[in-house]
Coordinates of C-alpha atoms and ligand atoms in Angstrom, one line a residue:
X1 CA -8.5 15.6 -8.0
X2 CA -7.2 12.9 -6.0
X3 CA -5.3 13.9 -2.9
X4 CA -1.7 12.2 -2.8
X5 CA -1.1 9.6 -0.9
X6 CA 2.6 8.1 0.6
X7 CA 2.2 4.8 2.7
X8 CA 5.6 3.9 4.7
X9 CA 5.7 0.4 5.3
X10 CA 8.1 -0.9 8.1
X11 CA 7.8 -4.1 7.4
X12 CA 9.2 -6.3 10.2
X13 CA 11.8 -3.7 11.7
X14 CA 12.7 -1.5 14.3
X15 CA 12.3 -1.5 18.1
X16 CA 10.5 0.4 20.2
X17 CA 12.6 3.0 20.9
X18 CA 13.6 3.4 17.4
X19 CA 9.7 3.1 15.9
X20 CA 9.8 6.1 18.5
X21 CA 12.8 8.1 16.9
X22 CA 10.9 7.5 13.4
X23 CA 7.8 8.8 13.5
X24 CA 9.3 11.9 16.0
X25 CA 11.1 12.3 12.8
X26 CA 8.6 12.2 10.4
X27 CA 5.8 14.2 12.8
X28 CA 8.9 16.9 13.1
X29 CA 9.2 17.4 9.2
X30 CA 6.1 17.4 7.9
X31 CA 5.3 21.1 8.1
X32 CA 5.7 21.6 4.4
X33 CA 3.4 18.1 3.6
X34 CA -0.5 20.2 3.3
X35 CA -1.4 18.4 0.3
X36 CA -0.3 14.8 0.4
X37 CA -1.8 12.1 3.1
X38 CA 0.6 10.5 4.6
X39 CA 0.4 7.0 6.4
X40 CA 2.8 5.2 8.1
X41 CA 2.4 1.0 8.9
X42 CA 4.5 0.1 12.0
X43 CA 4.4 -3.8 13.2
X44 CA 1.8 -4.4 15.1
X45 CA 3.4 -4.8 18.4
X46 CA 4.0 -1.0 18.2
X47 CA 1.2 0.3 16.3
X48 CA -0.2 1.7 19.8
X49 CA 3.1 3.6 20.5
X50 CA 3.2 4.9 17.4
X51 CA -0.3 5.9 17.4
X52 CA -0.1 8.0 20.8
X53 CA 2.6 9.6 18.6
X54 CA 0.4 10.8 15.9
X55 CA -2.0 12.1 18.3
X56 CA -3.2 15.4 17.3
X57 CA -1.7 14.9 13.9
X58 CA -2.9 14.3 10.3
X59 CA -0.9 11.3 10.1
X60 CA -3.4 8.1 9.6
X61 CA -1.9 5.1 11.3
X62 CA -2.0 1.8 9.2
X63 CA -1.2 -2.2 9.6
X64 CA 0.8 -4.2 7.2
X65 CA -1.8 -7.4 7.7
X66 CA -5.4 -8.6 8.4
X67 CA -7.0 -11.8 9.4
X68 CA -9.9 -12.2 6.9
X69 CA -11.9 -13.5 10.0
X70 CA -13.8 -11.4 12.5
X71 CA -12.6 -12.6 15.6
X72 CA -12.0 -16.2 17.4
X73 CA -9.9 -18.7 17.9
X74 CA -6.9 -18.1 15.4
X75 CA -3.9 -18.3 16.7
X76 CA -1.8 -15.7 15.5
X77 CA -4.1 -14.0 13.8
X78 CA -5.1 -10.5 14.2
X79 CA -8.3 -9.4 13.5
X80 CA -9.5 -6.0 11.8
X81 CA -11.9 -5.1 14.8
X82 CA -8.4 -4.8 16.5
X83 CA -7.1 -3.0 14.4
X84 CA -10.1 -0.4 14.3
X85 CA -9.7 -0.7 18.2
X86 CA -5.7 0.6 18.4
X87 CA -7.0 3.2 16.1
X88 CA -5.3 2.3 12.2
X89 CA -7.4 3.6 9.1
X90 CA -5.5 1.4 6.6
X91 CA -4.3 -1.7 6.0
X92 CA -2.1 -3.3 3.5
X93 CA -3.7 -6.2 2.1
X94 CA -2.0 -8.8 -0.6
X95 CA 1.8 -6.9 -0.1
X96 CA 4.3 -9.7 -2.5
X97 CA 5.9 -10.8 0.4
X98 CA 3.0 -12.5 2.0
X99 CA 1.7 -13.7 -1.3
X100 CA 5.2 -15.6 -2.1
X101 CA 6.6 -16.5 1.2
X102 CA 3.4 -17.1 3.3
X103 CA 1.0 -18.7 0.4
X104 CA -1.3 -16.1 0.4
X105 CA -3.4 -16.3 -2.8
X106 CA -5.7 -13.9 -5.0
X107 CA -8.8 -15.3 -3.0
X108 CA -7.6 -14.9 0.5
X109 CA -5.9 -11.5 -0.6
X110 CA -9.9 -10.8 -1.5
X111 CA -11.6 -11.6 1.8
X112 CA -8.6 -9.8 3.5
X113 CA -9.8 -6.6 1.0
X114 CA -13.7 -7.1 2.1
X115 CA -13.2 -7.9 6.0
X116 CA -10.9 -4.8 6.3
X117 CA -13.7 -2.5 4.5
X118 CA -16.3 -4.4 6.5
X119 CA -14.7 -2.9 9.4
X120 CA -14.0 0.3 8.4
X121 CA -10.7 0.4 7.4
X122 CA -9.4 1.4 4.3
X123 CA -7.3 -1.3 2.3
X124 CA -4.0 -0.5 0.4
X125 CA -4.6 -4.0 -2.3
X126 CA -0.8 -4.7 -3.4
X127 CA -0.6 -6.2 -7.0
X128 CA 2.5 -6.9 -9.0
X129 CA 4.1 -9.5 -11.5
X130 CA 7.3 -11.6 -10.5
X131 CA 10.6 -11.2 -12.8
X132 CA 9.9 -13.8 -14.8
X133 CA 6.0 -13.0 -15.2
X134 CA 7.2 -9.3 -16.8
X135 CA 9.6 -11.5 -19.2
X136 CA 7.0 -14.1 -19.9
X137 CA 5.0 -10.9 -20.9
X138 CA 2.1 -11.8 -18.8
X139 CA 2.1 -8.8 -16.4
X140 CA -1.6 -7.4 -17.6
X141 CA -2.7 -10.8 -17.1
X142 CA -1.4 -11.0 -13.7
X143 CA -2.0 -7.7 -12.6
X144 CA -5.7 -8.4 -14.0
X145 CA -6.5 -11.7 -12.2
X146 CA -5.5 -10.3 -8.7
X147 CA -7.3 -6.9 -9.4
X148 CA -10.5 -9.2 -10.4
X149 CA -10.8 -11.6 -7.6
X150 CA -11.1 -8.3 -5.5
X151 CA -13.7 -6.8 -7.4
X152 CA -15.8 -10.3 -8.0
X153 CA -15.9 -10.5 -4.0
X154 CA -16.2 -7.0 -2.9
X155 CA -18.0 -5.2 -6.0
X156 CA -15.4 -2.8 -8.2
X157 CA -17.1 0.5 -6.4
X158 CA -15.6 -0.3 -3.4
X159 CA -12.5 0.5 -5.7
X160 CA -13.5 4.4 -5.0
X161 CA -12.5 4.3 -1.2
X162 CA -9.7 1.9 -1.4
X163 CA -6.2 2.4 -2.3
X164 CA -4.4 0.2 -4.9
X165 CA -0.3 -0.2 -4.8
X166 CA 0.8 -1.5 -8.2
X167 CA 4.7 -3.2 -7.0
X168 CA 6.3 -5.4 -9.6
X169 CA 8.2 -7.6 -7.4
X170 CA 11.4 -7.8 -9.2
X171 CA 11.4 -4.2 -7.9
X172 CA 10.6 -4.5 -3.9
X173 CA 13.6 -4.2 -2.3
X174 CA 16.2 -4.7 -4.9
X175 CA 17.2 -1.1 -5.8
X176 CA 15.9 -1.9 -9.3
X177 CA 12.9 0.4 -9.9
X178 CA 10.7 0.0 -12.9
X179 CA 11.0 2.9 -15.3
X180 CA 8.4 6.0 -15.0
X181 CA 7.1 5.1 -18.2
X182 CA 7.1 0.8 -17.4
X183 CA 4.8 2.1 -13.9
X184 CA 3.1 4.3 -15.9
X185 CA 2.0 1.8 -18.2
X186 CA 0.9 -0.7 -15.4
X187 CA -0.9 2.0 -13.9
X188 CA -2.8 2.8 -16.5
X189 CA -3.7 -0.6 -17.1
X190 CA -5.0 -0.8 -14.1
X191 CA -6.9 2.3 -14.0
X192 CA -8.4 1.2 -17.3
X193 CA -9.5 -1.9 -16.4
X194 CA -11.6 -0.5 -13.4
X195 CA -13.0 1.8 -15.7
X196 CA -14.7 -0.7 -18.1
X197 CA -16.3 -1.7 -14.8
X198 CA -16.7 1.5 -13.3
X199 CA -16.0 5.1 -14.4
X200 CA -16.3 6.6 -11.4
X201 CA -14.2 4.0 -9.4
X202 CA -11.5 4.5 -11.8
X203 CA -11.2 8.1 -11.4
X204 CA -11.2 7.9 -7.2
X205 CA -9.2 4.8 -6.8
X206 CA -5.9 6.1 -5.8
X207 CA -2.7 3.9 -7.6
X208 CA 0.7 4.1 -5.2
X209 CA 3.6 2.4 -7.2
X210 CA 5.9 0.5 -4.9
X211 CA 9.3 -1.5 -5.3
X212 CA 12.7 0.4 -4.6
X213 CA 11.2 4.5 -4.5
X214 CA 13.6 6.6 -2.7
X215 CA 14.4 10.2 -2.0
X216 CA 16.2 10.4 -5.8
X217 CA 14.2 9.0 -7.6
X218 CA 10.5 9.9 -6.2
X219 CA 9.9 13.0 -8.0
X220 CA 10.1 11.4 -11.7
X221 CA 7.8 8.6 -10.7
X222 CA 4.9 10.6 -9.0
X223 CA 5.1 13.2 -12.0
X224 CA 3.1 10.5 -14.2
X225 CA -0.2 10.9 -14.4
X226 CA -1.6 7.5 -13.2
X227 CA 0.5 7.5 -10.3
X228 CA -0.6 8.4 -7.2
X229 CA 1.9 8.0 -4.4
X230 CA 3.9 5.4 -3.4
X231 CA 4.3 2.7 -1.1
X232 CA 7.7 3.2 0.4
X233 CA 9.6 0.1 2.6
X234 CA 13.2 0.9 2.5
X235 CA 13.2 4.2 2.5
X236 CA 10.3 4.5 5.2
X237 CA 12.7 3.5 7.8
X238 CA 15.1 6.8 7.4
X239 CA 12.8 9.9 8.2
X240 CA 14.5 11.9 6.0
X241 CA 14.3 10.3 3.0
X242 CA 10.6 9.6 3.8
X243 CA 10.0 13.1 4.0
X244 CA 11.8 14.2 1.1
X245 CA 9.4 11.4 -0.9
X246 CA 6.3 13.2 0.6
X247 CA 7.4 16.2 -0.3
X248 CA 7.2 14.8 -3.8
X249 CA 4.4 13.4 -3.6
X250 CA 2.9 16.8 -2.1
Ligands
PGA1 P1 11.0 -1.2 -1.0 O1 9.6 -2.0 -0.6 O2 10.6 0.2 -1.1 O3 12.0 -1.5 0.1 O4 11.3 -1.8 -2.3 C1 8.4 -1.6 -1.0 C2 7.3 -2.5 -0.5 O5 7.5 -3.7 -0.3 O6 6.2 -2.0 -0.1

């Protein structure tokens, strides 16, 4: 069985005092969360408060970037060993909004994937189709290429430890969330596709869906059976209606 998992990612929000209020907020309501991981991905610059805050939880702290270099001059940059060193286990690699505003492509998105294994942490490899990719009917296709360029690099068995968030873009951040079944399907896909590769791989791999999930409509999204979680961005930002997603999930 694979165990659940709900990534919140803050995206470029919040200060410190209120990346403070959050995650109080989140650490307070998870009592009932036993079965479900549950990550949350601060900015950087407060990934360290955060982290003192999950102390003595089972709340795994994760970035929302990676350098795919080790270390060096790169101005800017930050590097996985840094990462490792503030103490995250995850790391979103490939998320839509550094793929379409900041040029990042499938073969950067791939040695972003292998540098953050190389180091230890575990990636959470975004995928998704733009709006007019899903009416072109490409989205396999898309889906398929960026999914590929990870496994050609880093093998398709690293797939078993990593975490995969399917987010059609048309759905990150406008309220309009693809359908159960139009995830499902994606999902499946995907699963599917690793498993002509790699049987075992397809059956670890955890497969979050992302774009718009929120405390309503949560529940009939994680009931399908390829979907494993989400990856949450508005609604990570409100502890309640985080928590009511990882209850969900859980
Ligand atoms: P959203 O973002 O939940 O605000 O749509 C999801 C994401 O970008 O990961």
């Amino acid at each position: 069985m694979r165990q659940p998992l709900v990534a919140g990612n803050w995206k470029m929000n919040g200060t410190r005092e209120s990346a403070q209020l959050l995650i109080k907020g989140i650490i307070n309501g998870m009592a009932g969360v036993t079965r479900a991981e549950v990550v949350v991905c601060p900015p950087f610059v407060y990934l360290e408060l955060v982290g003192a805050a999950l102390q003595g939880t089972q709340i795994p702290l994760g970035a929302q970037n990676v350098s795919k270099e080790e270390m060096g001059a790169f101005t800017g940059e930050i590097a996985a060993p840094m990462l490792k060193d503030v103490g995250c286990q995850y790391v979103i690699v490939g998320h839509s909004e550094r793929r379409t505003l900041y040029g990042e492509g499938d073969q950067l998105v791939a040695e972003k994937y292998a540098r953050a294994r190389k180091e230890g942490l575990t990636p959470i490899l975004c995928v998704g189709e733009l709006l007019e990719e899903r009416e072109a009917g490409t989205t396999e296709e898309v889906v398929a290429r960026q999914l590929d360029a990870v496994i050609d690099l880093a093998g398709v068995a690293s797939l078993a430890e990593s975490v995969v968030a399917y987010e059609p873009v048309w759905a990150i951040g406008t309220g309009r969330t693809a359908t159960p079944q139009q995830a499902q399907d994606v999902h499946a896909f995907i699963r599917q596709r690793i498993a002509a590769q790699s049987k075992e791989a397809a059956e670890q791999v955890r497969i979050l869906y992302g774009g718009s999930v929120n405390a309503k409509n949560a529940a009939e999204l994680l009931r399908m059976p390829d979907i494993d979680g989400g990856l949450i961005g508005g609604a990570s930002l409100k502890a309640a209606d985080f928590l009511t997603i990882c209850q969900a999930a859980n």
